[in-house]
Amino acid sequence: MIKVLFFARLREQLSTDSLQLTATENMTTAIILQQLAKTDDLWAKVLSADNLLVAVNQEITDWDHIVKTGDEVAFFPPVTGG
Amino acid sequence: MIRVQQNDFNVADEYEKLANDNQDGAVVTFVGKVRDFNEGLGVQGLSLEHYPGMTESVLNDIEKQAREHWPLNHVTIIHRVGDLTLGEQIVFIGVTSPHRKAAFAACEFLIDFLKTKAPFWKQELTTEGSKWLNAKACDDQTSQQWSNKLNIKN
């Protein structure tokens, strides 16, 4: 399984902070996002935000990063701490 | 030292811990606070969310990068999470070094990188309800300038 996390505005808009996915072969971060966007119209809209960031195993990464079983994938908006 | 916590911090205590080494000629500290305005709206407070685990690892990484570029002795980074009211302290950065220029530059680098790399998100409680903050392009530019200057790969 892959653990998927959402933070901040995304978590609030999707009313979800985490879910589990089954890994498939050559599953990239972009593919996960596309799959999740198929959930319904709301998810499609929220996940189409053009400034989304993705982290795999707590490190920022790209949309062509291949995800494996046991990985933790997080989607979130640009950070605003400090 | 990296700390992510709900509780407030005491600047005098943190200063005392930082400034205990006679090899250091310079101590520079920065405190970020909750201010009362943003984008034209009155702000009454804010709520800070973070990504536990990743936050600490990014902050450790930023500290490591600072140490690669300046001769630093002590480094303290404290960031608060949860609900904060107007005027409360949010973040503390403290660095010590034998030399003041290194201490100033490293402190500025640490807060600039923290703002664009560490997974914290602010939600403001305004007169018109709560509102997630948008990241600022100028913060990204500042961070990018450091990366270029110090030859850090993003």
Short mmCIF file of C-alpha atoms in Angstrom, two decimals:
data_model
loop_
_atom_site.label_atom_id
_atom_site.label_comp_id
_atom_site.label_asym_id
_atom_site.label_seq_id
_atom_site.Cartn_x
_atom_site.Cartn_y
_atom_site.Cartn_z
CA MET A 1 0.00 0.00 0.00
CA ILE A 2 0.94 3.64 -0.45
CA LYS A 3 0.02 6.15 2.20
CA VAL A 4 -1.22 9.46 0.78
CA LEU A 5 -1.40 12.60 2.90
CA PHE A 6 -2.96 16.02 2.29
CA PHE A 7 -2.14 19.22 4.12
CA ALA A 8 -3.50 22.71 4.71
CA ARG A 9 -5.95 24.09 2.11
CA LEU A 10 -5.94 20.76 0.28
CA ARG A 11 -6.81 18.75 3.39
CA GLU A 12 -9.62 21.17 4.15
CA GLN A 13 -11.04 21.30 0.61
CA LEU A 14 -10.97 17.49 0.26
CA SER A 15 -12.14 16.91 3.85
CA THR A 16 -9.48 14.19 3.96
CA ASP A 17 -6.09 14.11 5.63
CA SER A 18 -4.97 10.68 4.47
CA LEU A 19 -5.86 7.61 2.43
CA GLN A 20 -4.30 4.38 1.20
CA LEU A 21 -3.68 3.33 -2.39
CA THR A 22 -2.51 0.11 -3.94
CA ALA A 23 0.74 0.54 -5.82
CA THR A 24 0.88 -0.44 -9.47
CA GLU A 25 3.93 -0.84 -11.68
CA ASN A 26 5.68 2.40 -12.71
CA MET A 27 3.25 4.46 -10.71
CA THR A 28 4.50 8.04 -10.69
CA THR A 29 3.43 10.89 -8.44
CA ALA A 30 1.65 12.40 -11.47
CA ILE A 31 -0.30 9.18 -12.04
CA ILE A 32 -1.39 9.11 -8.39
CA LEU A 33 -2.62 12.69 -8.71
CA GLN A 34 -4.53 11.84 -11.91
CA GLN A 35 -6.12 8.80 -10.25
CA LEU A 36 -7.18 10.80 -7.23
CA ALA A 37 -8.62 13.54 -9.46
CA LYS A 38 -11.03 10.95 -10.91
CA THR A 39 -12.74 10.58 -7.51
CA ASP A 40 -15.33 13.26 -8.34
CA ASP A 41 -15.70 16.84 -9.61
CA LEU A 42 -14.56 18.38 -6.35
CA TRP A 43 -11.36 16.32 -6.23
CA ALA A 44 -10.74 17.03 -9.90
CA LYS A 45 -11.01 20.76 -9.25
CA VAL A 46 -8.97 20.84 -6.03
CA LEU A 47 -6.19 18.66 -7.43
CA SER A 48 -5.90 20.70 -10.61
CA ALA A 49 -4.36 23.63 -8.69
CA ASP A 50 -1.26 24.52 -10.67
CA ASN A 51 1.02 25.17 -7.70
CA LEU A 52 0.63 21.83 -5.90
CA LEU A 53 3.76 20.32 -4.39
CA VAL A 54 4.45 16.65 -3.84
CA ALA A 55 6.75 14.92 -1.37
CA VAL A 56 7.69 11.24 -1.28
CA ASN A 57 8.92 9.89 2.04
CA GLN A 58 8.99 13.43 3.40
CA GLU A 59 11.18 14.89 0.67
CA ILE A 60 9.97 17.29 -2.03
CA THR A 61 10.14 15.60 -5.39
CA ASP A 62 9.03 15.77 -9.04
CA TRP A 63 5.94 14.51 -10.84
CA ASP A 64 7.86 11.71 -12.55
CA HIS A 65 9.03 10.16 -9.27
CA ILE A 66 8.15 6.45 -9.25
CA VAL A 67 6.37 5.42 -6.08
CA LYS A 68 6.64 1.97 -4.50
CA THR A 69 4.67 0.02 -1.92
CA GLY A 70 5.38 1.36 1.54
CA ASP A 71 6.10 4.91 0.35
CA GLU A 72 4.45 7.94 1.91
CA VAL A 73 3.23 10.48 -0.65
CA ALA A 74 2.09 13.94 0.44
CA PHE A 75 0.35 16.64 -1.59
CA PHE A 76 0.25 20.21 -0.37
CA PRO A 77 0.15 23.86 -1.42
CA PRO A 78 3.26 26.07 -1.34
CA VAL A 79 4.50 26.52 2.22
CA THR A 80 3.86 29.67 4.25
CA GLY A 81 5.68 29.35 7.57
CA GLY A 82 8.09 31.71 9.28
CA MET B 1 18.93 22.63 17.90
CA ILE B 2 15.60 22.29 16.14
CA ARG B 3 12.26 22.49 17.96
CA VAL B 4 8.71 22.45 16.62
CA GLN B 5 6.28 23.13 19.45
CA GLN B 6 2.93 24.60 20.47
CA ASN B 7 4.32 26.37 23.51
CA ASP B 8 5.81 29.83 23.45
CA PHE B 9 9.56 30.33 23.82
CA ASN B 10 11.51 32.77 25.93
CA VAL B 11 14.04 34.83 23.97
CA ALA B 12 16.19 35.55 27.04
CA ASP B 13 16.49 31.82 27.82
CA GLU B 14 17.34 30.98 24.22
CA TYR B 15 19.88 33.79 24.06
CA GLU B 16 21.55 32.57 27.24
CA LYS B 17 21.89 29.05 25.82
CA LEU B 18 23.31 30.38 22.56
CA ALA B 19 25.72 32.87 24.05
CA ASN B 20 27.62 30.58 26.40
CA ASP B 21 30.80 30.14 24.38
CA ASN B 22 33.65 32.63 24.55
CA GLN B 23 34.89 31.55 21.13
CA ASP B 24 31.90 33.34 19.66
CA GLY B 25 32.12 37.06 19.07
CA ALA B 26 28.68 37.31 17.53
CA VAL B 27 25.16 36.22 18.41
CA VAL B 28 22.37 37.09 15.97
CA THR B 29 18.74 36.28 16.70
CA PHE B 30 15.52 36.78 14.78
CA VAL B 31 11.95 36.54 16.07
CA GLY B 32 8.93 36.40 13.77
CA LYS B 33 5.59 37.51 15.27
CA VAL B 34 1.89 37.50 14.40
CA ARG B 35 1.12 40.94 13.00
CA ASP B 36 -2.24 42.64 12.74
CA PHE B 37 -2.63 43.07 8.98
CA ASN B 38 -2.18 41.16 5.74
CA GLU B 39 -3.40 41.91 2.23
CA GLY B 40 -5.67 44.65 3.55
CA LEU B 41 -7.55 42.52 6.06
CA GLY B 42 -7.50 42.82 9.83
CA VAL B 43 -5.87 39.75 11.34
CA GLN B 44 -6.97 38.50 14.76
CA GLY B 45 -4.73 35.48 14.97
CA LEU B 46 -3.50 32.52 13.04
CA SER B 47 -3.36 28.79 13.05
CA LEU B 48 -0.22 26.96 11.96
CA GLU B 49 -0.23 23.48 10.49
CA HIS B 50 2.85 21.43 9.63
CA TYR B 51 3.96 18.06 8.29
CA PRO B 52 5.40 16.30 11.35
CA GLY B 53 8.62 14.51 10.52
CA MET B 54 9.24 16.30 7.24
CA THR B 55 9.35 19.65 9.03
CA GLU B 56 12.14 18.54 11.35
CA SER B 57 14.08 16.93 8.53
CA VAL B 58 13.87 20.05 6.33
CA LEU B 59 14.94 22.28 9.22
CA ASN B 60 17.89 19.97 9.95
CA ASP B 61 18.83 20.11 6.31
CA ILE B 62 18.65 23.91 6.21
CA GLU B 63 20.85 24.09 9.32
CA LYS B 64 23.33 21.74 7.66
CA GLN B 65 23.44 23.92 4.55
CA ALA B 66 24.06 27.03 6.65
CA ARG B 67 26.93 25.27 8.43
CA GLU B 68 28.47 24.38 5.08
CA HIS B 69 28.64 28.03 4.10
CA TRP B 70 29.46 29.91 7.30
CA PRO B 71 31.59 29.15 10.37
CA LEU B 72 28.76 28.69 12.88
CA ASN B 73 28.92 27.40 16.40
CA HIS B 74 25.40 27.21 17.89
CA VAL B 75 22.23 27.21 15.79
CA THR B 76 18.73 27.28 17.27
CA ILE B 77 15.56 27.09 15.21
CA ILE B 78 12.21 27.09 17.02
CA HIS B 79 8.91 27.18 15.17
CA ARG B 80 5.53 27.15 16.84
CA VAL B 81 2.43 25.35 15.55
CA GLY B 82 -1.24 25.48 16.52
CA ASP B 83 -3.34 28.54 17.32
CA LEU B 84 -1.58 31.86 17.91
CA THR B 85 -3.04 35.24 18.76
CA LEU B 86 -2.01 38.71 17.71
CA GLY B 87 1.48 39.73 18.77
CA GLU B 88 2.55 36.20 19.73
CA GLN B 89 5.94 34.88 18.75
CA ILE B 90 5.96 32.38 15.86
CA VAL B 91 9.55 31.60 15.06
CA PHE B 92 13.01 32.01 16.61
CA ILE B 93 16.29 31.78 14.75
CA GLY B 94 19.54 32.18 16.65
CA VAL B 95 23.09 31.67 15.44
CA THR B 96 26.51 32.22 16.92
CA SER B 97 29.81 32.58 15.18
CA PRO B 98 33.27 34.01 15.82
CA HIS B 99 32.35 36.72 13.28
CA ARG B 100 29.36 39.01 12.96
CA LYS B 101 29.04 38.92 9.17
CA ALA B 102 28.72 35.14 9.15
CA ALA B 103 26.16 35.30 11.96
CA PHE B 104 24.03 37.94 10.23
CA ALA B 105 24.14 36.19 6.84
CA ALA B 106 23.41 32.73 8.25
CA CYS B 107 20.47 34.01 10.32
CA GLU B 108 18.96 35.68 7.26
CA PHE B 109 19.57 32.60 5.11
CA LEU B 110 17.92 30.34 7.70
CA ILE B 111 14.70 32.37 7.93
CA ASP B 112 14.55 32.92 4.16
CA PHE B 113 14.98 29.20 3.44
CA LEU B 114 12.63 28.19 6.26
CA LYS B 115 9.90 30.34 4.72
CA THR B 116 10.09 28.63 1.34
CA LYS B 117 11.21 25.07 2.19
CA ALA B 118 9.81 23.98 5.55
CA PRO B 119 6.30 22.48 5.40
CA PHE B 120 4.38 24.93 7.56
CA TRP B 121 1.09 26.50 6.50
CA LYS B 122 -0.56 29.55 8.04
CA GLN B 123 -4.26 30.07 8.22
CA GLU B 124 -5.23 33.58 9.26
CA LEU B 125 -8.25 34.39 11.34
CA THR B 126 -9.41 37.66 9.78
CA THR B 127 -12.40 39.96 10.18
CA GLU B 128 -13.85 38.09 7.16
CA GLY B 129 -13.31 34.55 8.42
CA SER B 130 -10.35 32.19 8.24
CA LYS B 131 -8.14 32.27 5.20
CA TRP B 132 -5.14 30.18 4.12
CA LEU B 133 -2.18 32.34 3.26
CA ASN B 134 -0.81 32.30 -0.26
CA ALA B 135 2.92 31.88 -0.70
CA LYS B 136 4.61 35.09 -1.82
CA ALA B 137 6.60 35.24 -5.04
CA CYS B 138 9.08 37.63 -3.41
CA ASP B 139 9.91 34.99 -0.77
CA ASP B 140 10.64 32.48 -3.52
CA GLN B 141 12.88 35.00 -5.26
CA THR B 142 14.80 35.70 -2.06
CA SER B 143 15.30 32.00 -1.50
CA GLN B 144 16.34 31.50 -5.13
CA GLN B 145 18.91 34.29 -4.79
CA TRP B 146 20.50 32.45 -1.86
CA SER B 147 20.53 29.22 -3.88
CA ASN B 148 22.27 30.96 -6.76
CA LYS B 149 24.72 32.76 -4.51
CA LEU B 150 25.63 29.67 -2.47
CA ASN B 151 25.34 27.27 -5.39
CA ILE B 152 22.66 25.16 -3.66
CA LYS B 153 20.64 22.81 -5.84
CA ASN B 154 16.90 23.11 -5.21
#
